[in-house]
Coordinates of C-alpha atoms and ligand atoms in Angstrom, one line a residue:
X8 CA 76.1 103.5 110.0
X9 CA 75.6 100.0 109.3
X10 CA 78.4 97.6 108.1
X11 CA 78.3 96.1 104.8
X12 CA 78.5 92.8 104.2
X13 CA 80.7 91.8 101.9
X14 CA 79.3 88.3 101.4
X15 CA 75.5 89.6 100.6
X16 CA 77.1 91.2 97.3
X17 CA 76.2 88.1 94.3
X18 CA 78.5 85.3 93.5
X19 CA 79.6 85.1 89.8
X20 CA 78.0 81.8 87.9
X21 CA 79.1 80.8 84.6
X22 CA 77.0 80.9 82.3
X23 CA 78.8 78.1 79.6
X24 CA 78.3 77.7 75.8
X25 CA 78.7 74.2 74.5
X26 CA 80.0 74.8 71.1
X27 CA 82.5 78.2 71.3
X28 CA 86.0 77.4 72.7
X29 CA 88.4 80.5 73.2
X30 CA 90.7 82.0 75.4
X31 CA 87.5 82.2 77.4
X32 CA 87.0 78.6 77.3
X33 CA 83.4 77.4 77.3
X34 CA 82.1 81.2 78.6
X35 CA 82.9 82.7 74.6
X36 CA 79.1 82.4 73.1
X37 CA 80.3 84.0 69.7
X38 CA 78.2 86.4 68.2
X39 CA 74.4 86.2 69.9
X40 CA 72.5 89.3 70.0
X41 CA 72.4 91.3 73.3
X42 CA 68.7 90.1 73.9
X43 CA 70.0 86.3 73.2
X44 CA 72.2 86.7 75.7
X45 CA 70.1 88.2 78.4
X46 CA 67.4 85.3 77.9
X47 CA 70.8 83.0 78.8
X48 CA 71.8 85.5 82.1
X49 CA 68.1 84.5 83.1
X50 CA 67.8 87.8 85.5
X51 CA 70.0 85.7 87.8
X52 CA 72.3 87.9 89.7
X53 CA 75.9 87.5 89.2
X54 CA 75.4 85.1 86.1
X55 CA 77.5 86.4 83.6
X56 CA 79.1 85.4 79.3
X57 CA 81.3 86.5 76.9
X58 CA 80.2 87.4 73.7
X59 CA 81.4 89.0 70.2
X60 CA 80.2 92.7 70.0
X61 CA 78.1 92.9 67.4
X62 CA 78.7 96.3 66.7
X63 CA 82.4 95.8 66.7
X64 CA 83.2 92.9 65.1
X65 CA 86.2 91.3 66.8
X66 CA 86.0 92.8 70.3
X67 CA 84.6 91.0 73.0
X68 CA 81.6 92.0 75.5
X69 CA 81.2 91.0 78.8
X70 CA 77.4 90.5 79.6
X71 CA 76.9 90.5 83.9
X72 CA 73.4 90.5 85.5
X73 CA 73.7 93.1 88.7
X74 CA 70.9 95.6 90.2
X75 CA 68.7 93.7 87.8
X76 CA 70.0 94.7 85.0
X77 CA 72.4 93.5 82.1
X78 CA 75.9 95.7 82.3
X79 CA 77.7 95.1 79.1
X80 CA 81.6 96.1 79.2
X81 CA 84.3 95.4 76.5
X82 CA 86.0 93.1 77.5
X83 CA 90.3 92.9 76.9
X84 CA 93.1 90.6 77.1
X85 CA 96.6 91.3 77.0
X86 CA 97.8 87.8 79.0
X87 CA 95.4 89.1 81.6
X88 CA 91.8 89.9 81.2
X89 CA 90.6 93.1 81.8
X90 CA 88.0 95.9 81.8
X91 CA 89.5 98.7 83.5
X92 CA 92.7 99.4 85.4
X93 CA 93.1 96.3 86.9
X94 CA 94.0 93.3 85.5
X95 CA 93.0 89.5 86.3
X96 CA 94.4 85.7 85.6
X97 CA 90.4 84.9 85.0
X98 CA 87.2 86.2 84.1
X99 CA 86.0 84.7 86.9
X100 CA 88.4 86.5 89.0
X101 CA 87.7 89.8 87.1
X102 CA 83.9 89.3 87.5
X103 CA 84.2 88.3 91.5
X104 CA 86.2 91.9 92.0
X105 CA 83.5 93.4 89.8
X106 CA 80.6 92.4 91.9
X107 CA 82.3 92.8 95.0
X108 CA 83.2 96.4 93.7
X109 CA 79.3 96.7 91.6
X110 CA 77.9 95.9 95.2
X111 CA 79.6 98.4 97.5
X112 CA 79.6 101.3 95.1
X113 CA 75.4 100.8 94.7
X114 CA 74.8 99.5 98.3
X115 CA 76.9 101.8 100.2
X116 CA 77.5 105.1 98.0
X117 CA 76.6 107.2 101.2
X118 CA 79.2 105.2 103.1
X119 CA 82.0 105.4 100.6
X120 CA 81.3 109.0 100.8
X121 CA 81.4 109.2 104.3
X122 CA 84.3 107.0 104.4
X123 CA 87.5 110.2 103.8
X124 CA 85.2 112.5 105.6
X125 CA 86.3 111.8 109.4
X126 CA 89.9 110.0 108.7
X127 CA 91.6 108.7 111.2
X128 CA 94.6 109.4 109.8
X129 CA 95.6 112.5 111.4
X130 CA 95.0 111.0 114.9
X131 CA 96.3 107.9 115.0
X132 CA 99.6 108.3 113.0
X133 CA 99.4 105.6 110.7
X134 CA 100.8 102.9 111.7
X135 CA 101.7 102.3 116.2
X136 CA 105.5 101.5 114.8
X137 CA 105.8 104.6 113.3
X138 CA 103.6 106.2 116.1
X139 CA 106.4 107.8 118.3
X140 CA 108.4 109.1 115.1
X141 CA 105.2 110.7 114.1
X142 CA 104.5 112.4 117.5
X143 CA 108.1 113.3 117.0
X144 CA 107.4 115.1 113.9
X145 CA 104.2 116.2 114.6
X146 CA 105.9 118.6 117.2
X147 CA 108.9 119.7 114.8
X148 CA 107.9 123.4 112.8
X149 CA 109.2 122.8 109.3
X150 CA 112.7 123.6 108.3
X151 CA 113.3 124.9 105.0
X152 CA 115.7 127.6 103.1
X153 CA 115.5 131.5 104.9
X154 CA 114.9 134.2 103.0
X155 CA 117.5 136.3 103.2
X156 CA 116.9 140.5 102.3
X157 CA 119.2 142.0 100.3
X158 CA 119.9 145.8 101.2
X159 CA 121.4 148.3 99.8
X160 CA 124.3 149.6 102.6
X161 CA 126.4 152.5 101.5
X162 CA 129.5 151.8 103.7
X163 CA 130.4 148.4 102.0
X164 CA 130.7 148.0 98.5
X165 CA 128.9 144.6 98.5
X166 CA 125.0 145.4 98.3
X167 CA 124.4 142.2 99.9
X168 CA 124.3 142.1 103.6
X169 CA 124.1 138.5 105.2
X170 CA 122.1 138.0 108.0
X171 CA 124.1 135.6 110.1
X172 CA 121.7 135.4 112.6
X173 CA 119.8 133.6 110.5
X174 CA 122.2 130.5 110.5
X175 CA 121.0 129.0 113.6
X176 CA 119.5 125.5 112.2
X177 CA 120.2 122.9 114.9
X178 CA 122.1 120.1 113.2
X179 CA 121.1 116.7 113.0
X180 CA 117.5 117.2 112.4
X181 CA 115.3 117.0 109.7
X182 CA 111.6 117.5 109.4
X183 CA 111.2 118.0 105.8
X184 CA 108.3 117.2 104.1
X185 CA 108.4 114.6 101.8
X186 CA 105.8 112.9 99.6
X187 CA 104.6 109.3 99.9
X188 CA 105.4 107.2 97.0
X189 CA 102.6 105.0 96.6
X190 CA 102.2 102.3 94.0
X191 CA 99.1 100.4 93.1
X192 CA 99.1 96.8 95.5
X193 CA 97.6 93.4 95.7
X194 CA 97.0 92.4 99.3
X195 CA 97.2 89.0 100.5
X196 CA 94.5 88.9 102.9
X197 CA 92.1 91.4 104.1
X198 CA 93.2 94.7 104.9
X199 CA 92.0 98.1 106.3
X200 CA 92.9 101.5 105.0
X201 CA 95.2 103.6 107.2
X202 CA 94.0 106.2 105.9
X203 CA 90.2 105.9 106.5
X204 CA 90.1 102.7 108.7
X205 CA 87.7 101.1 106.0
X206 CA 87.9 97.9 104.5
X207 CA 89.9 97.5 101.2
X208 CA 87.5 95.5 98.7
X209 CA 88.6 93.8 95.5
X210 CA 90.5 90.5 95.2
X211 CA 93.6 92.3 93.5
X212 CA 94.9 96.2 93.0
X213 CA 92.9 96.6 96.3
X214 CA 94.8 100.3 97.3
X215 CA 97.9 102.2 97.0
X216 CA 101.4 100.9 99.5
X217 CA 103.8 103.4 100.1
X218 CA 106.9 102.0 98.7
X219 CA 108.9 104.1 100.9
X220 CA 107.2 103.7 104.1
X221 CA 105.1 101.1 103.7
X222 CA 101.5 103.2 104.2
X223 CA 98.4 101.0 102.8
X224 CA 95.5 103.4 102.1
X225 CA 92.6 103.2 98.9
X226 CA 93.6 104.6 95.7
X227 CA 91.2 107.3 96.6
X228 CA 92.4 108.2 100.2
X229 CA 96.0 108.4 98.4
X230 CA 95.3 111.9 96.8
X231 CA 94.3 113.1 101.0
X232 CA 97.4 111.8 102.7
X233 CA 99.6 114.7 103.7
X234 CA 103.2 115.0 102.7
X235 CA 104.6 112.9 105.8
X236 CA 106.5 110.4 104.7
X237 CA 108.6 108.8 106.7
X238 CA 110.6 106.2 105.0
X239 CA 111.8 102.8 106.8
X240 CA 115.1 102.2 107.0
X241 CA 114.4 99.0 105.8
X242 CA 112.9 100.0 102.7
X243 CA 115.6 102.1 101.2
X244 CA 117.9 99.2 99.7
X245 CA 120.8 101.8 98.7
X246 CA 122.3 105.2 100.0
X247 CA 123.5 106.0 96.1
X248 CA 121.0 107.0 93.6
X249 CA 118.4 106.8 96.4
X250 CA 116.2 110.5 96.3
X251 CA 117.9 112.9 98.4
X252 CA 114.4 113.8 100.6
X253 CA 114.1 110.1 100.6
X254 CA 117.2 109.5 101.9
X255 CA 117.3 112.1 104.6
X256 CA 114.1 111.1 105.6
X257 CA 115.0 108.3 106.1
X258 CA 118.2 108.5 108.3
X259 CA 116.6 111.6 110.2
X260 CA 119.3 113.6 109.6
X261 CA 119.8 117.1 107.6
X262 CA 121.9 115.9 105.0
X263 CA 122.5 112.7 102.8
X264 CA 125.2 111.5 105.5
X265 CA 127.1 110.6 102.6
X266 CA 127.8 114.1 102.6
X267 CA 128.9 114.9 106.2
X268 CA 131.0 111.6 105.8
X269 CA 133.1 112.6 103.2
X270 CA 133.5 116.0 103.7
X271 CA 134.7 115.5 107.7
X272 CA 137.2 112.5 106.3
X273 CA 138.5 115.4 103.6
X274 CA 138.6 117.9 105.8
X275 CA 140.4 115.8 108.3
X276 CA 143.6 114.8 105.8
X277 CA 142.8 116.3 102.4
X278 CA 142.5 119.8 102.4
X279 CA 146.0 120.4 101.2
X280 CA 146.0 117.4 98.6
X281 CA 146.9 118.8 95.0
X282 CA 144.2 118.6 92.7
X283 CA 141.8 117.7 95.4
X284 CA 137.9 117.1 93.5
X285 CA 140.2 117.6 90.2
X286 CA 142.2 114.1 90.4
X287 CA 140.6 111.0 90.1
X288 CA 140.5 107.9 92.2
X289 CA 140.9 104.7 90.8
X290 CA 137.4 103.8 89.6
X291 CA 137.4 100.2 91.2
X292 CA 138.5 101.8 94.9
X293 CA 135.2 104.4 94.4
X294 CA 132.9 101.5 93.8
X295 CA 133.8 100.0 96.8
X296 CA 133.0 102.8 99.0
X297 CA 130.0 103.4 97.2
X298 CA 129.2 99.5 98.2
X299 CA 130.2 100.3 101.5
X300 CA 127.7 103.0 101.8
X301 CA 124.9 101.1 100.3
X302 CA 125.7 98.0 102.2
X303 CA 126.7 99.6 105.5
X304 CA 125.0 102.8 105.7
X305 CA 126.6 105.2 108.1
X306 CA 128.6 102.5 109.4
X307 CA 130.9 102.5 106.3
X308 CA 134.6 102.8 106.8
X309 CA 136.1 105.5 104.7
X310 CA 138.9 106.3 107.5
X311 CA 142.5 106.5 105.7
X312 CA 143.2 102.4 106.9
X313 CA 140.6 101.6 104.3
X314 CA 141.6 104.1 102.0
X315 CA 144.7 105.9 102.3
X316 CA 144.2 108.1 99.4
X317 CA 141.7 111.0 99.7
X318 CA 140.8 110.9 96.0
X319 CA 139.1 107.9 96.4
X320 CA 136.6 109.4 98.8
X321 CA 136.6 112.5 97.3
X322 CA 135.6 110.7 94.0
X323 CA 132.8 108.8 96.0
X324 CA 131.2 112.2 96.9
X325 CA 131.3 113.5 93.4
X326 CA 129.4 110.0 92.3
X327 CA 127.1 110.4 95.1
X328 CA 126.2 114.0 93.9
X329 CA 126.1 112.6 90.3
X330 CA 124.2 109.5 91.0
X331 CA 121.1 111.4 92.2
X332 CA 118.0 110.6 91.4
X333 CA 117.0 114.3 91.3
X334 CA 120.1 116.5 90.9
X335 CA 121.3 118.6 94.0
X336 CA 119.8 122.1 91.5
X337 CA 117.1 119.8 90.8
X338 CA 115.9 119.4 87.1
X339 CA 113.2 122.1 87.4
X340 CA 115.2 124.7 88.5
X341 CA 117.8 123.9 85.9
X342 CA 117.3 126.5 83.1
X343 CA 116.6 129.2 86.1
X344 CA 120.2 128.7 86.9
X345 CA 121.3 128.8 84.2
X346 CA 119.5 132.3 82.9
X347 CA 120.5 133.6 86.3
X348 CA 124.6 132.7 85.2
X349 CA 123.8 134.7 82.1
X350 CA 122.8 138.0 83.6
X351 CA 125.6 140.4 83.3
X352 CA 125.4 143.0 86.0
X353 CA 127.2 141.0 88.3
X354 CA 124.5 142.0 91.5
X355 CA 121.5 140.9 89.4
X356 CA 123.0 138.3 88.5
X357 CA 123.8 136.9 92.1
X358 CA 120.4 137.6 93.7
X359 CA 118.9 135.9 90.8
X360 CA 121.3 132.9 91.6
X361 CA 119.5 133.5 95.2
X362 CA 115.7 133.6 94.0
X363 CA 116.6 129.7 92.9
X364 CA 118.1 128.8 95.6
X365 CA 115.0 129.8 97.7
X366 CA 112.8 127.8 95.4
X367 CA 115.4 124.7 96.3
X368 CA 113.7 121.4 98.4
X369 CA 114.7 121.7 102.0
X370 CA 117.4 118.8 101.9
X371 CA 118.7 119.8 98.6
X372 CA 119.3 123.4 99.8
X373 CA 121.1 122.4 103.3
X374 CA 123.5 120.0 102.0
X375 CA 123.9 122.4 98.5
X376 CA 124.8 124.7 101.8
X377 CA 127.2 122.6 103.9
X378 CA 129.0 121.2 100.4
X379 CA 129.3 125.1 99.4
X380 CA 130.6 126.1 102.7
X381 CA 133.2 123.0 102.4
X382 CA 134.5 124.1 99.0
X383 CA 135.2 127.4 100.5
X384 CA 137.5 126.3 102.7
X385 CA 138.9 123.9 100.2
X386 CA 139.8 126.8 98.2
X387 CA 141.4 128.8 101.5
X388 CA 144.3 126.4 100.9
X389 CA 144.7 126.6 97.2
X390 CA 148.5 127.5 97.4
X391 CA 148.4 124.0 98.3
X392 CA 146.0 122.2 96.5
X393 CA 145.9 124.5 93.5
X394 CA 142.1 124.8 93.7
X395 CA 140.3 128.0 92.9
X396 CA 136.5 128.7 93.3
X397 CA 136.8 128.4 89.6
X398 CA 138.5 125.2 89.2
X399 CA 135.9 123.5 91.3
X400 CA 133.1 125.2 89.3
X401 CA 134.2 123.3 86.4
X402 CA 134.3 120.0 88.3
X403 CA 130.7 120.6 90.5
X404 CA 129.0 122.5 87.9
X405 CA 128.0 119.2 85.9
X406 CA 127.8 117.2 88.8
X407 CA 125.1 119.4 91.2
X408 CA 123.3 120.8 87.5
X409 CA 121.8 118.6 85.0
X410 CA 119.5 119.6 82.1
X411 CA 116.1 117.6 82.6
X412 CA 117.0 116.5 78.8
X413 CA 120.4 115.3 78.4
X414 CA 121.7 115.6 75.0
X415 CA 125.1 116.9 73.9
X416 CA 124.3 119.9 72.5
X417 CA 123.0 121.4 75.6
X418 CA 125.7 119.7 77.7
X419 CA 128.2 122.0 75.6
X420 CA 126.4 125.0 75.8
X421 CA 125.4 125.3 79.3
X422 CA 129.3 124.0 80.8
X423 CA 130.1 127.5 81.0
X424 CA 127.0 128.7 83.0
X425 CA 127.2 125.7 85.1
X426 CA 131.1 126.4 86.2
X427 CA 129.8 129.6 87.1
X428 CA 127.2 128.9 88.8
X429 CA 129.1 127.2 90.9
X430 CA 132.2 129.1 91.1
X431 CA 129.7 132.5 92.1
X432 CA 128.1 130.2 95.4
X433 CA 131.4 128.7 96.3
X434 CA 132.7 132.5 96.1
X435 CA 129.9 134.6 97.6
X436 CA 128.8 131.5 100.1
X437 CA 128.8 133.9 103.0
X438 CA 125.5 136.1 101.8
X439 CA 123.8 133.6 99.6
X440 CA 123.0 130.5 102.1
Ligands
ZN526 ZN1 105.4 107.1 102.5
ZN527 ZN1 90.7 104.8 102.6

């Protein structure tokens, strides 16, 4: 295949009016005919004018000579000129990217064609920094929520029959998938697409970045990456309302540690605290852990020297778990939740609170897991901390459940499924996880 040369495609040249002055300075010819203004373009390649569209009155046209031809395109300006997506300081700018773009698109349609066909992507990993991690991943099978049978067993009166051989996931390891986050980017100098290895052409908006991992592929190679993100450390500014996937990802662990902080501190020299979860911190104590998390990461002290009462850090949790991007029952399995809560045979109603949690993100079902298996034991010593299964539904059930439209009136209504959504997985933990 032959390389392109970038600096055969034509060079944009003025073409100036004497008398018009506008926001396009001396390139604004007012309102010439279309053949007026091709006699100015002289068939030179690259020459290109502004003019008033004669059929539109008011809207500007952009006459460029390419392939021999005239191409007229309206022409806008909000602050920055533009014609499609992407938007320029100049027209000269905008015409330059034009060309460049006119030039690659005509001269090499085969090889933009070619160019996703045989990516390198999948070999290389796509970046060498990330190369090990990928390998890493690469050799991990995918972890994600068990599906657990239910069966009917005539000697115990509970239909539901766990399977606890099934609770064997190794800790500390996460290989969910998670998807890249790309945003449109200007790049300062050329660059190659990691996803295809070709050159990204245009002067600005040239391709997609990751803003995650930092991944630079063509807007068009985006839609062909696989689900692989890794984030960089160094790219997720805060642990609190950071995604949940995200964060995981990004720490390589199962859960938000956030989560396997707080609970082990709680579990260490809370478990017996009255009102633990119901009584609130002081508000100024829980924003400093939550800076300590975002400025510190898993390095954050949260032992009893930094704070000696437990309701600080259990508050910290409950803002974490608010704080989410994405709840922890994320917004599109919301209402399922909540339909399932309203089923009143009590059997249906659990396995339909099961079907949801199936259809749960990987990370949001393992630490909706280990935070379900912690309240359990929170409420084995309710003679001391007065803390029921129910109690703690009323305190969880808005903080892991959010309608994806918050208004008031549906906020009331759904408080009671949301307790109980809550209270029936803290209670019946054992068979639904
Ligand atoms: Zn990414
Ligand atoms: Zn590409």
């Amino acid at each position: 295949m032959a390389l392109i040369n970038l600096h055969e495609a034509p060079r944009p040249k003025r073409i100036t009016c004497p008398q018009e002055v506008s926001i396009f300075l001396n390139l604004f010819h007012g309102m010439i005919p279309r053949e007026y203004a091709d006699e100015l373009l002289a068939g030179v390649e690259g020459a290109y004018l502004i003019r008033e569209s004669q059929r539109q009155p008011g809207t500007h046209t952009l006459a460029l000579r390419f392939g021999h031809q005239t191409l007229n395109y309206r022409l806008f300006y909000d602050g920055k000129h533009f014609v499609g997506e992407k938007r320029f300081e100049s027209v000269h700018d905008l015409v330059t990217d034009a060309l460049i773009t006119l030039y690659i698109e005509t001269k090499a349609a085969e090889y933009i064609a070619k160019m996703t066909t045989n990516p390198i992507y999948e070999h290389l990993g796509y970046t060498s920094l990330l190369k090990d991690k990928m390998v890493h991943r690469l050799s991990r099978g995918r972890t994600g929520p068990r599906r657990v049978t239910f069966q009917r067993d005539e000697r115990i009166s509970s239909p539901l029959v766990r399977r606890s051989a099934l609770k064997d996931t190794p800790e500390n390891q996460c290989s969910y998938e998670k998807i890249h986050n790309f945003k449109v980017h200007t790049f300062r100098g050329p660059h190659w697409c990691e996803y295809c290895a070709n050159f990204m052409w245009g002067l600005i908006a040239q391709g997609v970045r990751c803003s995650d991992c930092g991944l630079n592929v063509h807007k068009q190679c985006s839609k062909l990456v696989p689900s692989d993100c890794q984030p960089d450390l160094r790219r997720i500014k805060k642990v609190f309302s950071c995604d949940l996937t995200t964060l995981v990802k990004a720490h390589n662990t199962t859960r938000p540690m956030v989560v396997d902080m707080c609970i082990r501190e709680i579990e260490l020299r809370g478990m017996k605290s009255e009102g633990l979860y119901r009584v609130s911190g002081f508000s100024e104590h829980i924003e400093d852990v939550r800076l300590a998390f975002d400025r510190d990461g898993e390095k954050a002290d949260i032992s009893a020297n930094a704070y000696a009462d437990i309701n600080i850090i259990a508050g910290a949790l409950k803002l974490y778990l608010r704080d989410l991007p994405i709840p922890v029952i994320t917004f599109d399995l919301y209402s399922k939740f909540i339909q399932a809560a309203k089923i009143p045979n009590a059997e249906s109603r659990l396995e339909a609170i099961h079907e949801g949690l199936l259809q749960l993100p990987p990370a949001h079902y393992e630490t909706l897991r280990y935070l379900m298996a912690h309240l359990k034991r929170v409420t084995m010593f309710e003679k001391d901390n007065l803390m029921s299964a129910e109690n703690l539904g009323i305190v969880f059930g808005p903080t892991l459940m959010q309608p994806p439209e918050q208004n008031a009136l549906t906020t009331l209504n759904d408080m009671r499924q949301q307790k109980l959504v809550v209270q029936l997985m803290i209670e019946h933990e054992d068979v639904l996880f």
